[in-house]
PDB file of C-alpha atoms in Angstrom:
ATOM      1  CA  MET A   1       0.107  -0.257  -0.030  1.00 50.00           C
ATOM      2  CA  ALA A   2       1.179   3.333  -0.747  1.00 56.00           C
ATOM      3  CA  GLU A   3       1.899   5.797   2.120  1.00 61.00           C
ATOM      4  CA  ALA A   4      -0.308   8.545   2.995  1.00 63.00           C
ATOM      5  CA  GLY A   5      -0.598  11.798   1.049  1.00 71.00           C
ATOM      6  CA  LYS A   6       1.318  10.199  -1.840  1.00 84.00           C
ATOM      7  CA  ARG A   7      -0.668  10.247  -5.079  1.00 90.00           C
ATOM      8  CA  VAL A   8      -0.708   7.078  -7.463  1.00 95.00           C
ATOM      9  CA  ALA A   9      -1.210   7.035 -11.305  1.00 97.00           C
ATOM     10  CA  VAL A  10      -2.839   2.877 -12.006  1.00 97.00           C
ATOM     11  CA  LEU A  11      -1.610   2.479 -15.897  1.00 97.00           C
ATOM     12  CA  GLY A  12      -4.348  -0.655 -16.982  1.00 96.00           C
ATOM     13  CA  ALA A  13      -8.267   0.089 -16.420  1.00 95.00           C
ATOM     14  CA  GLY A  14      -8.597  -3.905 -16.745  1.00 94.00           C
ATOM     15  CA  ALA A  15     -10.258  -4.989 -13.540  1.00 95.00           C
ATOM     16  CA  TRP A  16      -6.677  -5.885 -11.708  1.00 95.00           C
ATOM     17  CA  GLY A  17      -6.015  -2.296 -12.401  1.00 96.00           C
ATOM     18  CA  THR A  18      -9.736  -0.934 -12.009  1.00 97.00           C
ATOM     19  CA  ALA A  19      -9.771  -3.128  -8.366  1.00 96.00           C
ATOM     20  CA  LEU A  20      -6.719  -1.726  -7.898  1.00 96.00           C
ATOM     21  CA  ALA A  21      -7.580   1.982  -8.105  1.00 96.00           C
ATOM     22  CA  CYS A  22     -10.765   1.644  -6.564  1.00 96.00           C
ATOM     23  CA  VAL A  23      -8.208   0.387  -2.749  1.00 94.00           C
ATOM     24  CA  LEU A  24      -6.326   3.301  -3.369  1.00 92.00           C
ATOM     25  CA  GLY A  25      -8.585   5.967  -3.863  1.00 90.00           C
ATOM     26  CA  THR A  26      -9.762   5.709  -0.723  1.00 87.00           C
ATOM     27  CA  ARG A  27      -7.378   6.150   0.830  1.00 79.00           C
ATOM     28  CA  ASP A  28      -5.367  10.071  -0.873  1.00 76.00           C
ATOM     29  CA  GLY A  29      -6.753   9.980  -4.189  1.00 83.00           C
ATOM     30  CA  ALA A  30      -5.407   7.673  -7.152  1.00 95.00           C
ATOM     31  CA  THR A  31      -5.670   8.464 -11.217  1.00 97.00           C
ATOM     32  CA  LEU A  32      -6.981   4.861 -13.138  1.00 97.00           C
ATOM     33  CA  TRP A  33      -5.460   6.027 -16.966  1.00 97.00           C
ATOM     34  CA  ALA A  34      -7.059   4.249 -19.588  1.00 96.00           C
ATOM     35  CA  ARG A  35      -5.522   3.593 -23.033  1.00 92.00           C
ATOM     36  CA  ASP A  36      -8.817   4.141 -24.826  1.00 93.00           C
ATOM     37  CA  GLY A  37     -10.438   7.301 -24.807  1.00 96.00           C
ATOM     38  CA  ALA A  38     -14.144   6.217 -24.826  1.00 97.00           C
ATOM     39  CA  GLN A  39     -13.938   3.452 -21.958  1.00 96.00           C
ATOM     40  CA  ALA A  40     -12.579   6.381 -19.677  1.00 98.00           C
ATOM     41  CA  ASP A  41     -15.080   8.746 -20.420  1.00 98.00           C
ATOM     42  CA  THR A  42     -17.923   6.612 -19.904  1.00 98.00           C
ATOM     43  CA  MET A  43     -15.816   5.211 -16.943  1.00 98.00           C
ATOM     44  CA  ALA A  44     -15.813   8.625 -15.583  1.00 98.00           C
ATOM     45  CA  ARG A  45     -19.892   9.070 -16.124  1.00 98.00           C
ATOM     46  CA  ALA A  46     -20.836   5.763 -14.675  1.00 98.00           C
ATOM     47  CA  ARG A  47     -18.098   5.979 -11.470  1.00 98.00           C
ATOM     48  CA  CYS A  48     -17.527   2.209 -12.622  1.00 98.00           C
ATOM     49  CA  ASN A  49     -15.667  -0.076 -15.046  1.00 97.00           C
ATOM     50  CA  ALA A  50     -19.250  -2.048 -16.021  1.00 97.00           C
ATOM     51  CA  ARG A  51     -17.277  -4.685 -18.586  1.00 95.00           C
ATOM     52  CA  TYR A  52     -14.220  -5.203 -15.182  1.00 95.00           C
ATOM     53  CA  LEU A  53     -16.115  -4.589 -12.016  1.00 95.00           C
ATOM     54  CA  PRO A  54     -20.088  -3.654 -12.597  1.00 96.00           C
ATOM     55  CA  GLU A  55     -20.923  -3.634  -9.379  1.00 96.00           C
ATOM     56  CA  ILE A  56     -17.864  -1.316  -7.568  1.00 96.00           C
ATOM     57  CA  GLU A  57     -18.324   1.922  -7.927  1.00 97.00           C
ATOM     58  CA  PHE A  58     -15.950   4.642  -7.813  1.00 97.00           C
ATOM     59  CA  PRO A  59     -14.671   6.455  -4.842  1.00 96.00           C
ATOM     60  CA  GLY A  60     -14.543  10.045  -4.595  1.00 93.00           C
ATOM     61  CA  GLY A  61     -11.210   9.917  -5.179  1.00 92.00           C
ATOM     62  CA  LEU A  62     -10.508   8.361  -8.461  1.00 96.00           C
ATOM     63  CA  VAL A  63     -10.253  10.256 -10.786  1.00 97.00           C
ATOM     64  CA  VAL A  64     -10.448   8.627 -15.150  1.00 98.00           C
ATOM     65  CA  SER A  65      -7.895   9.125 -17.438  1.00 98.00           C
ATOM     66  CA  ALA A  66      -6.693   8.279 -21.232  1.00 97.00           C
ATOM     67  CA  ASP A  67      -4.703  10.568 -21.178  1.00 97.00           C
ATOM     68  CA  LEU A  68      -1.369   9.029 -19.820  1.00 96.00           C
ATOM     69  CA  VAL A  69       0.890  12.876 -19.117  1.00 97.00           C
ATOM     70  CA  ALA A  70      -1.447  14.379 -17.148  1.00 96.00           C
ATOM     71  CA  ALA A  71      -2.402  10.407 -15.188  1.00 97.00           C
ATOM     72  CA  THR A  72       1.447  10.407 -14.341  1.00 96.00           C
ATOM     73  CA  THR A  73       1.930  13.704 -13.898  1.00 95.00           C
ATOM     74  CA  GLY A  74       2.359  14.627 -10.249  1.00 93.00           C
ATOM     75  CA  ALA A  75       1.760  10.827  -9.151  1.00 95.00           C
ATOM     76  CA  ASP A  76       4.631   9.315  -5.965  1.00 94.00           C
ATOM     77  CA  LEU A  77       4.401   5.620  -7.667  1.00 94.00           C
ATOM     78  CA  LEU A  78       2.938   4.385 -10.557  1.00 95.00           C
ATOM     79  CA  LEU A  79       2.275   0.411 -10.895  1.00 95.00           C
ATOM     80  CA  LEU A  80       1.579  -1.083 -13.674  1.00 94.00           C
ATOM     81  CA  ALA A  81      -1.765  -3.064 -14.138  1.00 94.00           C
ATOM     82  CA  THR A  82      -1.482  -4.082 -18.039  1.00 87.00           C
ATOM     83  CA  PRO A  83      -1.441  -7.170 -19.810  1.00 77.00           C
ATOM     84  CA  VAL A  84       1.721  -9.095 -21.038  1.00 76.00           C
ATOM     85  CA  ALA A  85       1.564  -8.352 -24.112  1.00 73.00           C
ATOM     86  CA  GLY A  86       0.407  -4.272 -23.674  1.00 71.00           C
ATOM     87  CA  MET A  87       3.885  -3.074 -21.281  1.00 70.00           C
ATOM     88  CA  ARG A  88       6.263  -2.943 -24.125  1.00 75.00           C
ATOM     89  CA  GLU A  89       3.409  -0.488 -25.767  1.00 75.00           C
ATOM     90  CA  LEU A  90       3.844   1.369 -22.150  1.00 69.00           C
TER      91      LEU A  90
END
């Protein structure tokens, strides 16, 4: 778990990344990065990831973004939660 007061960016909005971001977003806030802009917009509006974790509502401290620079700027910790096939590109 990240230290209190640390900003975390979770890169990857699948089930694992979303779960991590939801837990971290309840403490100090977190950013969940999704590579697909439409998916990020949908999740931000619905405040959940209907595809992977539809029953989990995003905490108020969780920001969803498809902008990698914005998602990582100011983050103290980056968590890579993408499939292995997507790591090289990221």
